[in-house]
């Protein structure tokens, strides 16, 4: 007697095999084995002549879907059928969400088993969970299957009805989607706000004060104070400005200081006495956040680990299938009693009973549509392995660590803090100082939630003010005038877009990763410095849909659609009447497209009108371009790919058009060849060119400007140096292969080119320069380990200890993979398990480092030691580290424009192919 168990993936199959008796055979379906046809090639001959066949849904026969087995799944289906022949029982053990239920149903339809069938579900892959699931099998839930089928049909109808319209009216290869198009519109609306934004400026004063008496050892000393009132009138700050005018919001009674007024006030209060006028202490209690759902995990992984939603889900899927975490597609924040017990046990063992919440915390999901799974994302099992006990490394370790900390923190005590506000007065100017004292860290000992606001990174740091009382006369150590400019609304990151979609009830969190991926893949947005920047194509598509199909890009309409789909799953709504009304009804999608198609002018649809820009922005076959009329007729000029819609201003438009009509700007002559050197702006940004394009010189030598270099600051000498790139620095002493320095898409780099063996890259960071870097320095960089994607930026110390008495370097305690540690130069020394960070002193650090050094704890490479001690290594910034991560992760030379152009061509071909096969709606 044997039982066949079918799951989705080989990894999941391997893990489950370990927990089942030898009579069980576990096989993988490799995801869906059946779907709507993705190309004309997959449509069966019997229905190819039907007008609905291309759609894959027979809208005239109760929306009957046309399911086919894709070519790449036929072998898998055959293997599953063969395996079933030897089985006396079939268990369908696909995931417990709608998608998993649908896969099981399709397997049933294809395999047509004649043996008993069971549906087994579980939300974690552990021995206990699998054995328990075997004893609690059920039937396939047909209502859930119907809801998923309705969702799939609806997405196909939207995508396959609107996408061809976009091909005709705007550009081939575009796609529309039920959720995708709404998400794109959110990005476009934010970019419109940035274009409409008008900057405002204001000034204030900032002072550094010290208490009237020197502070005792261990007490706070100097503290900051910011100007808030003058003559009892509030001083204007950024929140008082209207973003559309750059002026103070009408009706606000505030004092707007300009530079002259601020400096006059500064002069007036110089050397005048300061007095503490009021002190306010406000106790604040903070509770821990609930454990992760799919959405919150994607948001936090983006904020803290800089992972995209798609990559987060890929890593989480792997952790789940290997038995490390529970199921990662869930809207629920609920924890089982087993999980609560495991989390509280971790708190008790690692932090002590004082850090436990008095009662177990039980979280409930408020969203009615939270039906994906029954529990939050948490470490798997009845006891939680600490991250160090898992054996994981790299980004797997970091994501598990995030999940573990969030889950454990959810059962910890509240954080108790005291917020302190000190108001000081000098003449008629009022200043405010804000402090925060953490009276009891509670859950913050384990986990601090991230924020979409980059300035909020300091939110949970303690800011201790000195002991003051009303009437004290603090000393003014320094005071200065500070100018500010208001900033445009921040673009969406993946985290903030996911948060917005979820808050608006648009789509399902389990689909956000694929939707954002599709938006980027299809050219609707670019990911720049973790921000999703919409393209001009996104503007054109959004405008067309807003004008002719407003409901489909309205968040409220899409949210109501999502609610109806959830109601179908619970039996509260009927699927067929809903589809009929949506698609073939009097105001249905098919009807609207038929009516609107002839009214849409393709030329108008391909044109993006931007305020303050006299030229038109048009979408062409090779990207966006400017179109303008002058005395000689029509002028067209390509828009550089890195120029965003919000940054296209009249000055840039004039330059691009002038370059097209009057030719490139001549910088000077090359000192050796006498050829002219030009500064131009092309599709990939500004660059210099040696010589003219001619029949004999069709591809003149060109070199991109370093990122951040303004074209107006380029000199002849700089251009000559750039035109020497790539620079051959010499040969590598170990391999004899050449080492070069060059500029690429992600900045300057050195490369060790070993031919067929491969190329090894490292980013060049300031103060090193691509034009002057030497072979020795390049070898030092190449000897350093590559940056790991998702690794942390400059670490925030857990505690600052003071300066090293010999080197003067600041010694701090950091949170490391294996616990707190102290660092000096290239020596890292871990604190003992019974040593608390709070009580750790500078002297203890010096003793610990001395012991580690005596034991040979430094790094072995003398070159590494030397480079570690350089000022360059000490002053690495977070931005530079991010650039290094990108360069390492991408492993791309991007050295020559020909390579970039080749990539562009390849991408275009892929897009066209993807469009041809019409797979767009599957990820919507």
Coordinates of C-alpha atoms in Angstrom, one line a residue, residues 71 440 606 627 696:
X71 CA 4.0 22.6 -23.1
X440 CA 12.2 50.7 30.5
X606 CA 0.9 59.1 -27.2
X627 CA 8.4 67.5 -30.1
X696 CA 34.6 57.4 -42.0

